């Protein structure tokens, strides 16, 4: 019997593809055509799938290129796990009559103004927000709402995000290359919610709390979170997730939702793809659920084997993303953490003088961490970050 051809759009590390496609038996019925750029074309990918290297920076050219691949290889499904390709994958499905998330649905999970407009109309608590084209519009919003956040309407990874505390800090939005929105600043911790939805029903749900606001990555030089253990809070957050899914019309998919932890739980944004930057790895360690593979399974019409049957680990789990440059002191600190069992896994530690981070997951190193409880792990992470920060000051 001939294999089912699928197109997978890729702009992540080899590790990402390996976590999805390494189980050869699970993918034995499929012929995976992976499209990527030279930057991400690790030679080991050839052992997992058929690799095609092209320019992925121009999405219009890439759409034409992928269209030819779809026609030449009779592609049945299109998949991706990265925000950059979500709309392109949906548009390809629509154009070629393929199953999966449509462009209209995908747009509701990419356009920050559209999603908040739809959700606010259905009773979801959102910050005040507006589309802006001029400095005068930003200034008028700031005068009404005070401290605010300016960001691209279809941004990702907090790239291009600016917190405006006073009128003196207003950027020139006319120089921005993307459409921009401004929203009221919410002074509260933030949770990320990571869920698998099948046929409109949330089959898996987890949530973590960031230790730093993702938008503050340039100042903090860390991006870390710890999985939430509070059952009552998890239930409330799951209720928000289910309400949002209904409003935005999610049938099948993996989502990454961000919510401000105020008494009323204020929506920030949601994406129709697995959480990145260590979140998916943490969820897999804690719950045995591979969010990346679940996304591709669902894109390919597979609704089985998405959720692990094993119990969640008793230990608290989280991740630590380091955005500052690596040095020998950090290598030693992380090695000590591994020896103590606090640090479970370290990716990408090579002493270097890295440039300023381009986005909130532009790590020089990523660590999975564990602790006795949520609060204990938060304390351990804060101590670990302080020790690492001290190496940059020495």
mmCIF file of C-alpha atoms in Angstrom:
data_model
loop_
_atom_site.group_PDB
_atom_site.id
_atom_site.type_symbol
_atom_site.label_atom_id
_atom_site.label_comp_id
_atom_site.label_asym_id
_atom_site.label_seq_id
_atom_site.Cartn_x
_atom_site.Cartn_y
_atom_site.Cartn_z
ATOM 1 C CA UNK A 1 0.000 0.000 0.000
ATOM 2 C CA UNK A 2 1.362 3.432 -0.941
ATOM 3 C CA UNK A 3 2.255 5.863 1.826
ATOM 4 C CA UNK A 4 0.272 8.986 2.627
ATOM 5 C CA UNK A 5 2.306 12.080 1.603
ATOM 6 C CA UNK A 6 2.335 15.042 4.004
ATOM 7 C CA UNK A 7 4.042 18.435 3.795
ATOM 8 C CA UNK A 8 5.717 19.720 6.972
ATOM 9 C CA UNK A 9 6.912 23.345 7.151
ATOM 10 C CA UNK A 10 9.955 23.627 9.424
ATOM 11 C CA UNK A 11 12.065 26.470 10.816
ATOM 12 C CA UNK A 12 13.156 25.052 14.138
ATOM 13 C CA UNK A 13 16.074 22.948 15.388
ATOM 14 C CA UNK A 14 16.683 19.318 14.512
ATOM 15 C CA UNK A 15 15.543 18.437 18.039
ATOM 16 C CA UNK A 16 12.026 19.649 17.215
ATOM 17 C CA UNK A 17 11.718 17.430 14.148
ATOM 18 C CA UNK A 18 13.303 14.525 16.000
ATOM 19 C CA UNK A 19 10.725 14.756 18.792
ATOM 20 C CA UNK A 20 7.940 14.582 16.209
ATOM 21 C CA UNK A 21 9.161 12.027 13.670
ATOM 22 C CA UNK A 22 11.668 9.781 15.490
ATOM 23 C CA UNK A 23 9.087 7.048 16.106
ATOM 24 C CA UNK A 24 9.450 5.316 12.749
ATOM 25 C CA UNK A 25 6.630 2.866 13.454
ATOM 26 C CA UNK A 26 4.181 5.687 14.197
ATOM 27 C CA UNK A 27 4.984 7.323 10.855
ATOM 28 C CA UNK A 28 5.420 4.147 8.797
ATOM 29 C CA UNK A 29 2.256 4.838 6.794
ATOM 30 C CA UNK A 30 3.358 8.381 5.893
ATOM 31 C CA UNK A 31 5.804 9.959 3.471
ATOM 32 C CA UNK A 32 6.947 13.177 5.153
ATOM 33 C CA UNK A 33 8.140 15.992 2.888
ATOM 34 C CA UNK A 34 9.890 18.499 5.153
ATOM 35 C CA UNK A 35 10.471 21.986 3.717
ATOM 36 C CA UNK A 36 13.044 24.194 5.384
ATOM 37 C CA UNK A 37 15.903 26.609 4.733
ATOM 38 C CA UNK A 38 19.633 25.930 4.592
ATOM 39 C CA UNK A 39 19.937 27.301 8.135
ATOM 40 C CA UNK A 40 17.762 24.513 9.573
ATOM 41 C CA UNK A 41 18.693 21.721 7.142
ATOM 42 C CA UNK A 42 20.526 19.513 9.623
ATOM 43 C CA UNK A 43 21.913 16.444 7.781
ATOM 44 C CA UNK A 44 20.261 14.175 10.366
ATOM 45 C CA UNK A 45 16.834 15.219 9.071
ATOM 46 C CA UNK A 46 17.406 12.912 6.104
ATOM 47 C CA UNK A 47 17.039 9.952 8.474
ATOM 48 C CA UNK A 48 13.545 11.129 9.472
ATOM 49 C CA UNK A 49 11.951 12.372 6.247
ATOM 50 C CA UNK A 50 12.454 13.722 2.735
ATOM 51 C CA UNK A 51 14.043 17.163 3.003
ATOM 52 C CA UNK A 52 13.638 20.029 0.531
ATOM 53 C CA UNK A 53 15.717 23.165 1.088
ATOM 54 C CA UNK A 54 14.478 26.522 -0.200
ATOM 55 C CA UNK A 55 14.153 30.183 0.736
ATOM 56 C CA UNK A 56 11.546 30.425 3.505
ATOM 57 C CA UNK A 57 11.916 34.146 4.254
ATOM 58 C CA UNK A 58 9.567 35.231 1.442
ATOM 59 C CA UNK A 59 6.222 33.632 2.296
ATOM 60 C CA UNK A 60 4.687 34.416 -1.107
ATOM 61 C CA UNK A 61 7.509 32.630 -2.917
ATOM 62 C CA UNK A 62 7.306 29.794 -0.416
ATOM 63 C CA UNK A 63 3.574 29.415 -1.021
ATOM 64 C CA UNK A 64 4.160 29.035 -4.765
ATOM 65 C CA UNK A 65 6.998 26.578 -4.113
ATOM 66 C CA UNK A 66 4.879 24.484 -1.726
ATOM 67 C CA UNK A 67 2.015 24.522 -4.195
ATOM 68 C CA UNK A 68 4.218 22.792 -6.737
ATOM 69 C CA UNK A 69 5.268 20.195 -4.143
ATOM 70 C CA UNK A 70 1.630 19.545 -3.260
ATOM 71 C CA UNK A 71 0.715 18.972 -6.903
ATOM 72 C CA UNK A 72 3.810 16.916 -7.778
ATOM 73 C CA UNK A 73 3.591 14.639 -4.742
ATOM 74 C CA UNK A 74 -0.205 14.471 -4.293
ATOM 75 C CA UNK A 75 0.179 15.832 -0.765
ATOM 76 C CA UNK A 76 -2.769 14.925 1.487
ATOM 77 C CA UNK A 77 -2.007 17.001 4.595
ATOM 78 C CA UNK A 78 -0.079 20.172 5.471
ATOM 79 C CA UNK A 79 1.351 20.679 8.951
ATOM 80 C CA UNK A 80 3.571 22.978 10.997
ATOM 81 C CA UNK A 81 4.320 23.597 14.679
ATOM 82 C CA UNK A 82 5.629 27.142 14.367
ATOM 83 C CA UNK A 83 3.752 30.450 14.410
ATOM 84 C CA UNK A 84 5.609 31.729 11.353
ATOM 85 C CA UNK A 85 3.910 29.160 9.098
ATOM 86 C CA UNK A 86 0.433 28.838 10.660
ATOM 87 C CA UNK A 87 -1.344 31.099 8.141
ATOM 88 C CA UNK A 88 0.614 29.756 5.175
ATOM 89 C CA UNK A 89 -0.262 26.158 6.074
ATOM 90 C CA UNK A 90 -3.939 27.098 6.380
ATOM 91 C CA UNK A 91 -3.932 28.974 3.075
ATOM 92 C CA UNK A 92 -2.372 25.966 1.316
ATOM 93 C CA UNK A 93 -5.083 23.715 2.733
ATOM 94 C CA UNK A 94 -7.802 26.059 1.495
ATOM 95 C CA UNK A 95 -6.243 26.463 -1.949
ATOM 96 C CA UNK A 96 -5.808 22.736 -2.567
ATOM 97 C CA UNK A 97 -8.910 21.490 -0.760
ATOM 98 C CA UNK A 98 -6.985 19.681 1.977
ATOM 99 C CA UNK A 99 -8.395 18.866 5.422
ATOM 100 C CA UNK A 100 -7.310 20.687 8.563
ATOM 101 C CA UNK A 101 -7.554 24.171 10.043
ATOM 102 C CA UNK A 102 -8.862 26.704 7.534
ATOM 103 C CA UNK A 103 -7.383 30.135 6.900
ATOM 104 C CA UNK A 104 -10.402 31.844 8.473
ATOM 105 C CA UNK A 105 -9.938 29.898 11.702
ATOM 106 C CA UNK A 106 -6.160 30.314 11.706
ATOM 107 C CA UNK A 107 -6.561 34.076 11.304
ATOM 108 C CA UNK A 108 -8.558 34.198 14.540
ATOM 109 C CA UNK A 109 -5.535 32.739 16.313
ATOM 110 C CA UNK A 110 -2.964 35.042 14.647
ATOM 111 C CA UNK A 111 -4.580 38.479 14.510
ATOM 112 C CA UNK A 112 -4.361 39.901 18.040
ATOM 113 C CA UNK A 113 -7.018 42.537 17.376
ATOM 114 C CA UNK A 114 -9.465 40.143 15.728
ATOM 115 C CA UNK A 115 -9.156 37.575 18.523
ATOM 116 C CA UNK A 116 -9.710 40.150 21.275
ATOM 117 C CA UNK A 117 -12.631 41.741 19.396
ATOM 118 C CA UNK A 118 -14.395 38.377 19.065
ATOM 119 C CA UNK A 119 -13.643 37.319 22.635
ATOM 120 C CA UNK A 120 -14.612 40.617 24.270
ATOM 121 C CA UNK A 121 -17.977 40.447 22.483
ATOM 122 C CA UNK A 122 -18.592 37.069 24.133
ATOM 123 C CA UNK A 123 -17.718 38.109 27.662
ATOM 124 C CA UNK A 124 -14.027 37.205 27.874
ATOM 125 C CA UNK A 125 -12.134 39.769 29.938
ATOM 126 C CA UNK A 126 -9.512 41.518 27.764
ATOM 127 C CA UNK A 127 -7.359 44.625 28.161
ATOM 128 C CA UNK A 128 -8.513 47.813 26.458
ATOM 129 C CA UNK A 129 -6.983 47.794 22.948
ATOM 130 C CA UNK A 130 -6.935 49.625 19.625
ATOM 131 C CA UNK A 131 -5.331 49.516 16.202
ATOM 132 C CA UNK A 132 -2.904 52.428 15.779
ATOM 133 C CA UNK A 133 -1.261 54.011 12.743
ATOM 134 C CA UNK A 134 0.145 57.267 14.117
ATOM 135 C CA UNK A 135 1.895 58.593 17.209
ATOM 136 C CA UNK A 136 -1.135 60.767 17.927
ATOM 137 C CA UNK A 137 -3.323 57.653 18.169
ATOM 138 C CA UNK A 138 -0.862 55.997 20.560
ATOM 139 C CA UNK A 139 -0.679 59.191 22.627
ATOM 140 C CA UNK A 140 -4.474 59.440 22.800
ATOM 141 C CA UNK A 141 -4.701 55.827 23.967
ATOM 142 C CA UNK A 142 -1.976 56.447 26.570
ATOM 143 C CA UNK A 143 -3.814 59.509 27.895
ATOM 144 C CA UNK A 144 -6.980 57.416 28.372
ATOM 145 C CA UNK A 145 -5.447 54.226 29.781
ATOM 146 C CA UNK A 146 -2.023 55.111 31.153
ATOM 147 C CA UNK A 147 0.830 52.635 30.838
ATOM 148 C CA UNK A 148 0.329 50.556 27.696
ATOM 149 C CA UNK A 149 1.900 48.009 25.376
ATOM 150 C CA UNK A 150 2.537 48.505 21.657
ATOM 151 C CA UNK A 151 3.021 45.361 19.563
ATOM 152 C CA UNK A 152 2.562 43.969 16.045
ATOM 153 C CA UNK A 153 -0.927 42.635 15.361
ATOM 154 C CA UNK A 154 0.567 39.417 14.003
ATOM 155 C CA UNK A 155 3.696 39.407 16.156
ATOM 156 C CA UNK A 156 5.368 36.409 17.778
ATOM 157 C CA UNK A 157 7.872 35.884 20.574
ATOM 158 C CA UNK A 158 7.377 39.454 21.883
ATOM 159 C CA UNK A 159 9.346 40.764 18.881
ATOM 160 C CA UNK A 160 8.643 44.443 18.294
ATOM 161 C CA UNK A 161 6.880 44.813 21.659
ATOM 162 C CA UNK A 162 7.332 48.113 23.511
ATOM 163 C CA UNK A 163 6.019 49.031 26.954
ATOM 164 C CA UNK A 164 5.115 52.738 27.060
ATOM 165 C CA UNK A 165 5.250 54.212 30.531
ATOM 166 C CA UNK A 166 5.118 57.889 29.639
ATOM 167 C CA UNK A 167 4.487 60.165 26.666
ATOM 168 C CA UNK A 168 8.266 60.646 26.344
ATOM 169 C CA UNK A 169 8.624 56.947 25.469
ATOM 170 C CA UNK A 170 6.292 56.972 22.457
ATOM 171 C CA UNK A 171 7.870 55.228 19.442
ATOM 172 C CA UNK A 172 7.194 56.349 15.889
ATOM 173 C CA UNK A 173 4.665 53.770 14.682
ATOM 174 C CA UNK A 174 4.822 55.121 11.139
ATOM 175 C CA UNK A 175 8.283 53.528 10.899
ATOM 176 C CA UNK A 176 6.955 50.064 11.823
ATOM 177 C CA UNK A 177 6.916 47.517 9.012
ATOM 178 C CA UNK A 178 3.837 45.724 10.439
ATOM 179 C CA UNK A 179 0.343 46.719 11.493
ATOM 180 C CA UNK A 180 0.395 47.649 15.169
ATOM 181 C CA UNK A 181 -1.983 47.538 18.092
ATOM 182 C CA UNK A 182 -1.808 49.124 21.521
ATOM 183 C CA UNK A 183 -3.352 47.688 24.654
ATOM 184 C CA UNK A 184 -3.570 48.649 28.311
ATOM 185 C CA UNK A 185 -0.718 47.347 30.466
ATOM 186 C CA UNK A 186 -1.867 44.702 32.959
ATOM 187 C CA UNK A 187 0.332 44.702 36.043
ATOM 188 C CA UNK A 188 -0.040 41.047 37.045
ATOM 189 C CA UNK A 189 1.772 37.705 36.705
ATOM 190 C CA UNK A 190 1.098 35.757 33.523
ATOM 191 C CA UNK A 191 0.150 32.122 32.997
ATOM 192 C CA UNK A 192 0.572 30.088 29.842
ATOM 193 C CA UNK A 193 -2.027 27.398 29.143
ATOM 194 C CA UNK A 194 -1.174 24.537 26.800
ATOM 195 C CA UNK A 195 -3.999 22.340 25.578
ATOM 196 C CA UNK A 196 -4.962 19.650 23.089
ATOM 197 C CA UNK A 197 -8.467 19.969 21.649
ATOM 198 C CA UNK A 198 -10.115 17.154 19.685
ATOM 199 C CA UNK A 199 -13.537 17.539 18.048
ATOM 200 C CA UNK A 200 -14.052 20.696 20.108
ATOM 201 C CA UNK A 201 -13.330 18.965 23.426
ATOM 202 C CA UNK A 202 -10.249 19.782 25.535
ATOM 203 C CA UNK A 203 -8.591 16.382 25.994
ATOM 204 C CA UNK A 204 -5.448 17.667 27.722
ATOM 205 C CA UNK A 205 -4.761 20.854 29.650
ATOM 206 C CA UNK A 206 -1.779 22.153 31.566
ATOM 207 C CA UNK A 207 -0.680 25.590 32.741
ATOM 208 C CA UNK A 208 2.487 27.227 33.953
ATOM 209 C CA UNK A 209 3.373 30.608 35.437
ATOM 210 C CA UNK A 210 6.114 32.751 33.935
ATOM 211 C CA UNK A 211 8.670 34.097 36.386
ATOM 212 C CA UNK A 212 9.296 37.084 34.112
ATOM 213 C CA UNK A 213 6.915 38.798 31.684
ATOM 214 C CA UNK A 214 7.833 37.494 28.193
ATOM 215 C CA UNK A 215 7.934 41.093 26.948
ATOM 216 C CA UNK A 216 10.715 41.954 29.418
ATOM 217 C CA UNK A 217 13.230 39.516 27.927
ATOM 218 C CA UNK A 218 15.774 42.207 26.955
ATOM 219 C CA UNK A 219 15.979 43.457 30.528
ATOM 220 C CA UNK A 220 15.617 40.150 32.387
ATOM 221 C CA UNK A 221 17.796 38.010 30.063
ATOM 222 C CA UNK A 222 15.827 35.010 31.332
ATOM 223 C CA UNK A 223 12.552 33.382 30.311
ATOM 224 C CA UNK A 224 11.405 30.778 32.810
ATOM 225 C CA UNK A 225 8.187 29.207 34.019
ATOM 226 C CA UNK A 226 6.948 26.614 36.503
ATOM 227 C CA UNK A 227 3.943 24.340 36.011
ATOM 228 C CA UNK A 228 0.959 25.362 38.145
ATOM 229 C CA UNK A 229 -0.159 22.792 40.746
ATOM 230 C CA UNK A 230 -3.099 24.711 42.283
ATOM 231 C CA UNK A 231 -6.159 22.617 41.314
ATOM 232 C CA UNK A 232 -8.663 25.458 41.742
ATOM 233 C CA UNK A 233 -6.630 27.826 39.570
ATOM 234 C CA UNK A 234 -6.129 25.127 36.937
ATOM 235 C CA UNK A 235 -9.888 24.553 36.817
ATOM 236 C CA UNK A 236 -10.554 28.278 36.332
ATOM 237 C CA UNK A 237 -7.928 28.551 33.602
ATOM 238 C CA UNK A 238 -9.317 25.492 31.843
ATOM 239 C CA UNK A 239 -12.743 27.129 31.877
ATOM 240 C CA UNK A 240 -11.250 30.198 30.150
ATOM 241 C CA UNK A 241 -9.583 27.907 27.584
ATOM 242 C CA UNK A 242 -12.832 26.100 26.803
ATOM 243 C CA UNK A 243 -14.755 29.375 26.443
ATOM 244 C CA UNK A 244 -12.126 30.787 24.064
ATOM 245 C CA UNK A 245 -12.101 27.592 21.999
ATOM 246 C CA UNK A 246 -15.867 27.847 21.513
ATOM 247 C CA UNK A 247 -15.765 31.515 20.526
ATOM 248 C CA UNK A 248 -12.870 31.138 18.073
ATOM 249 C CA UNK A 249 -14.240 27.916 16.608
ATOM 250 C CA UNK A 250 -11.418 25.484 17.362
ATOM 251 C CA UNK A 251 -12.204 21.934 16.269
ATOM 252 C CA UNK A 252 -8.839 20.137 16.423
ATOM 253 C CA UNK A 253 -5.491 21.541 17.471
ATOM 254 C CA UNK A 254 -2.851 22.332 20.050
ATOM 255 C CA UNK A 255 -3.017 25.830 21.525
ATOM 256 C CA UNK A 256 -0.811 28.123 23.587
ATOM 257 C CA UNK A 257 -2.884 30.620 25.581
ATOM 258 C CA UNK A 258 -1.532 33.437 27.780
ATOM 259 C CA UNK A 259 -3.638 34.861 30.612
ATOM 260 C CA UNK A 260 -2.945 37.536 33.236
ATOM 261 C CA UNK A 261 -3.451 36.153 36.743
ATOM 262 C CA UNK A 262 -5.740 38.880 38.063
ATOM 263 C CA UNK A 263 -8.855 37.993 40.118
ATOM 264 C CA UNK A 264 -10.974 38.019 36.933
ATOM 265 C CA UNK A 265 -8.305 36.346 34.704
ATOM 266 C CA UNK A 266 -7.547 38.715 31.811
ATOM 267 C CA UNK A 267 -6.890 37.336 28.314
ATOM 268 C CA UNK A 268 -3.591 38.294 26.668
ATOM 269 C CA UNK A 269 -3.391 36.230 23.469
ATOM 270 C CA UNK A 270 -3.655 32.713 22.038
ATOM 271 C CA UNK A 271 -1.826 30.829 19.284
ATOM 272 C CA UNK A 272 -2.858 27.722 17.341
ATOM 273 C CA UNK A 273 0.408 25.833 17.842
ATOM 274 C CA UNK A 274 2.371 24.228 20.690
ATOM 275 C CA UNK A 275 4.136 26.439 23.202
ATOM 276 C CA UNK A 276 7.820 26.914 22.444
ATOM 277 C CA UNK A 277 10.895 27.946 24.351
ATOM 278 C CA UNK A 278 10.954 24.944 26.695
ATOM 279 C CA UNK A 279 7.224 24.726 27.425
ATOM 280 C CA UNK A 280 6.572 21.658 25.254
ATOM 281 C CA UNK A 281 9.601 19.889 26.746
ATOM 282 C CA UNK A 282 8.397 20.667 30.274
ATOM 283 C CA UNK A 283 4.889 19.368 29.540
ATOM 284 C CA UNK A 284 6.323 16.145 28.125
ATOM 285 C CA UNK A 285 8.505 15.612 31.208
ATOM 286 C CA UNK A 286 5.682 16.369 33.654
ATOM 287 C CA UNK A 287 2.769 14.652 31.904
ATOM 288 C CA UNK A 288 4.267 12.426 29.190
ATOM 289 C CA UNK A 289 2.382 14.385 26.520
ATOM 290 C CA UNK A 290 4.251 15.368 23.347
ATOM 291 C CA UNK A 291 2.472 18.541 22.207
ATOM 292 C CA UNK A 292 4.545 18.818 19.025
ATOM 293 C CA UNK A 293 3.652 15.328 17.833
ATOM 294 C CA UNK A 294 0.010 15.856 18.850
ATOM 295 C CA UNK A 295 -0.177 18.935 16.612
ATOM 296 C CA UNK A 296 1.130 17.064 13.577
ATOM 297 C CA UNK A 297 -1.085 14.058 14.306
ATOM 298 C CA UNK A 298 -4.152 16.311 14.364
ATOM 299 C CA UNK A 299 -3.054 18.133 11.208
ATOM 300 C CA UNK A 300 -2.945 14.697 9.558
ATOM 301 C CA UNK A 301 -6.406 13.718 10.772
ATOM 302 C CA UNK A 302 -5.104 11.396 13.519
ATOM 303 C CA UNK A 303 -6.933 11.619 16.828
ATOM 304 C CA UNK A 304 -5.338 8.642 18.585
ATOM 305 C CA UNK A 305 -2.391 8.388 21.003
ATOM 306 C CA UNK A 306 -2.376 12.119 21.767
ATOM 307 C CA UNK A 307 -2.439 11.904 25.562
ATOM 308 C CA UNK A 308 -0.187 9.703 27.698
ATOM 309 C CA UNK A 309 -1.815 7.213 30.041
ATOM 310 C CA UNK A 310 0.872 7.574 32.699
ATOM 311 C CA UNK A 311 0.252 9.678 35.793
ATOM 312 C CA UNK A 312 1.797 13.118 36.085
ATOM 313 C CA UNK A 313 5.103 13.206 37.925
ATOM 314 C CA UNK A 314 4.847 14.313 41.531
ATOM 315 C CA UNK A 315 7.772 16.719 41.171
ATOM 316 C CA UNK A 316 7.196 20.326 40.176
ATOM 317 C CA UNK A 317 8.574 20.985 36.697
ATOM 318 C CA UNK A 318 9.611 24.026 34.726
ATOM 319 C CA UNK A 319 12.133 25.485 32.332
ATOM 320 C CA UNK A 320 14.860 28.106 32.408
ATOM 321 C CA UNK A 321 15.750 29.883 29.177
ATOM 322 C CA UNK A 322 18.976 31.901 29.320
ATOM 323 C CA UNK A 323 19.072 34.848 26.904
ATOM 324 C CA UNK A 324 22.437 36.321 27.948
ATOM 325 C CA UNK A 325 25.835 35.161 26.682
ATOM 326 C CA UNK A 326 27.298 31.889 27.898
ATOM 327 C CA UNK A 327 30.522 31.654 29.886
ATOM 328 C CA UNK A 328 32.460 29.068 31.836
ATOM 329 C CA UNK A 329 30.848 30.176 35.104
ATOM 330 C CA UNK A 330 27.380 29.348 33.756
ATOM 331 C CA UNK A 331 28.578 25.985 32.458
ATOM 332 C CA UNK A 332 29.795 25.165 35.974
ATOM 333 C CA UNK A 333 26.581 26.391 37.664
ATOM 334 C CA UNK A 334 24.410 24.236 35.410
ATOM 335 C CA UNK A 335 26.696 21.229 35.886
ATOM 336 C CA UNK A 336 26.281 21.607 39.653
ATOM 337 C CA UNK A 337 22.522 21.799 39.180
ATOM 338 C CA UNK A 338 22.520 18.563 37.226
ATOM 339 C CA UNK A 339 24.599 16.871 39.913
ATOM 340 C CA UNK A 340 22.019 17.881 42.542
ATOM 341 C CA UNK A 341 19.134 16.661 40.353
ATOM 342 C CA UNK A 342 17.716 20.175 40.114
ATOM 343 C CA UNK A 343 18.607 20.623 36.428
ATOM 344 C CA UNK A 344 17.416 17.678 34.314
ATOM 345 C CA UNK A 345 18.513 18.575 30.820
ATOM 346 C CA UNK A 346 20.572 21.328 29.234
ATOM 347 C CA UNK A 347 20.461 22.285 25.572
ATOM 348 C CA UNK A 348 22.851 24.575 23.737
ATOM 349 C CA UNK A 349 25.451 25.541 26.361
ATOM 350 C CA UNK A 350 28.504 26.793 24.490
ATOM 351 C CA UNK A 351 30.572 29.668 25.905
ATOM 352 C CA UNK A 352 30.090 32.620 23.582
ATOM 353 C CA UNK A 353 29.454 36.342 23.437
ATOM 354 C CA UNK A 354 25.945 36.335 22.013
ATOM 355 C CA UNK A 355 24.318 39.387 20.507
ATOM 356 C CA UNK A 356 21.254 40.947 22.117
ATOM 357 C CA UNK A 357 18.310 38.484 22.023
ATOM 358 C CA UNK A 358 15.973 39.007 19.071
ATOM 359 C CA UNK A 359 12.891 37.545 20.765
ATOM 360 C CA UNK A 360 11.835 35.989 24.070
ATOM 361 C CA UNK A 361 12.998 32.448 23.191
ATOM 362 C CA UNK A 362 16.282 33.397 21.505
ATOM 363 C CA UNK A 363 18.188 31.369 24.069
ATOM 364 C CA UNK A 364 21.869 30.727 24.450
ATOM 365 C CA UNK A 365 20.839 27.779 26.658
ATOM 366 C CA UNK A 366 17.651 26.022 27.721
ATOM 367 C CA UNK A 367 17.303 23.920 30.876
ATOM 368 C CA UNK A 368 14.526 21.680 32.182
ATOM 369 C CA UNK A 369 14.283 21.881 35.955
ATOM 370 C CA UNK A 370 12.441 20.135 38.790
ATOM 371 C CA UNK A 371 11.745 20.743 42.471
ATOM 372 C CA UNK A 372 9.762 19.479 45.442
ATOM 373 C CA UNK A 373 6.868 21.903 44.918
ATOM 374 C CA UNK A 374 5.792 24.849 42.798
ATOM 375 C CA UNK A 375 6.960 27.382 45.356
ATOM 376 C CA UNK A 376 10.221 25.531 46.057
ATOM 377 C CA UNK A 377 11.043 25.387 42.361
ATOM 378 C CA UNK A 378 10.262 29.084 41.907
ATOM 379 C CA UNK A 379 12.672 29.852 44.739
ATOM 380 C CA UNK A 380 15.328 27.538 43.273
ATOM 381 C CA UNK A 381 14.983 29.173 39.853
ATOM 382 C CA UNK A 382 15.304 32.670 41.278
ATOM 383 C CA UNK A 383 18.479 31.638 43.097
ATOM 384 C CA UNK A 384 19.842 29.963 39.955
ATOM 385 C CA UNK A 385 19.130 33.078 37.876
ATOM 386 C CA UNK A 386 20.840 35.304 40.454
ATOM 387 C CA UNK A 387 23.974 33.154 40.339
ATOM 388 C CA UNK A 388 23.994 33.194 36.521
ATOM 389 C CA UNK A 389 23.428 36.971 36.409
ATOM 390 C CA UNK A 390 26.386 37.415 38.738
ATOM 391 C CA UNK A 391 28.686 35.818 36.137
ATOM 392 C CA UNK A 392 27.805 38.590 33.671
ATOM 393 C CA UNK A 393 28.709 41.249 36.220
ATOM 394 C CA UNK A 394 32.037 39.686 37.245
#
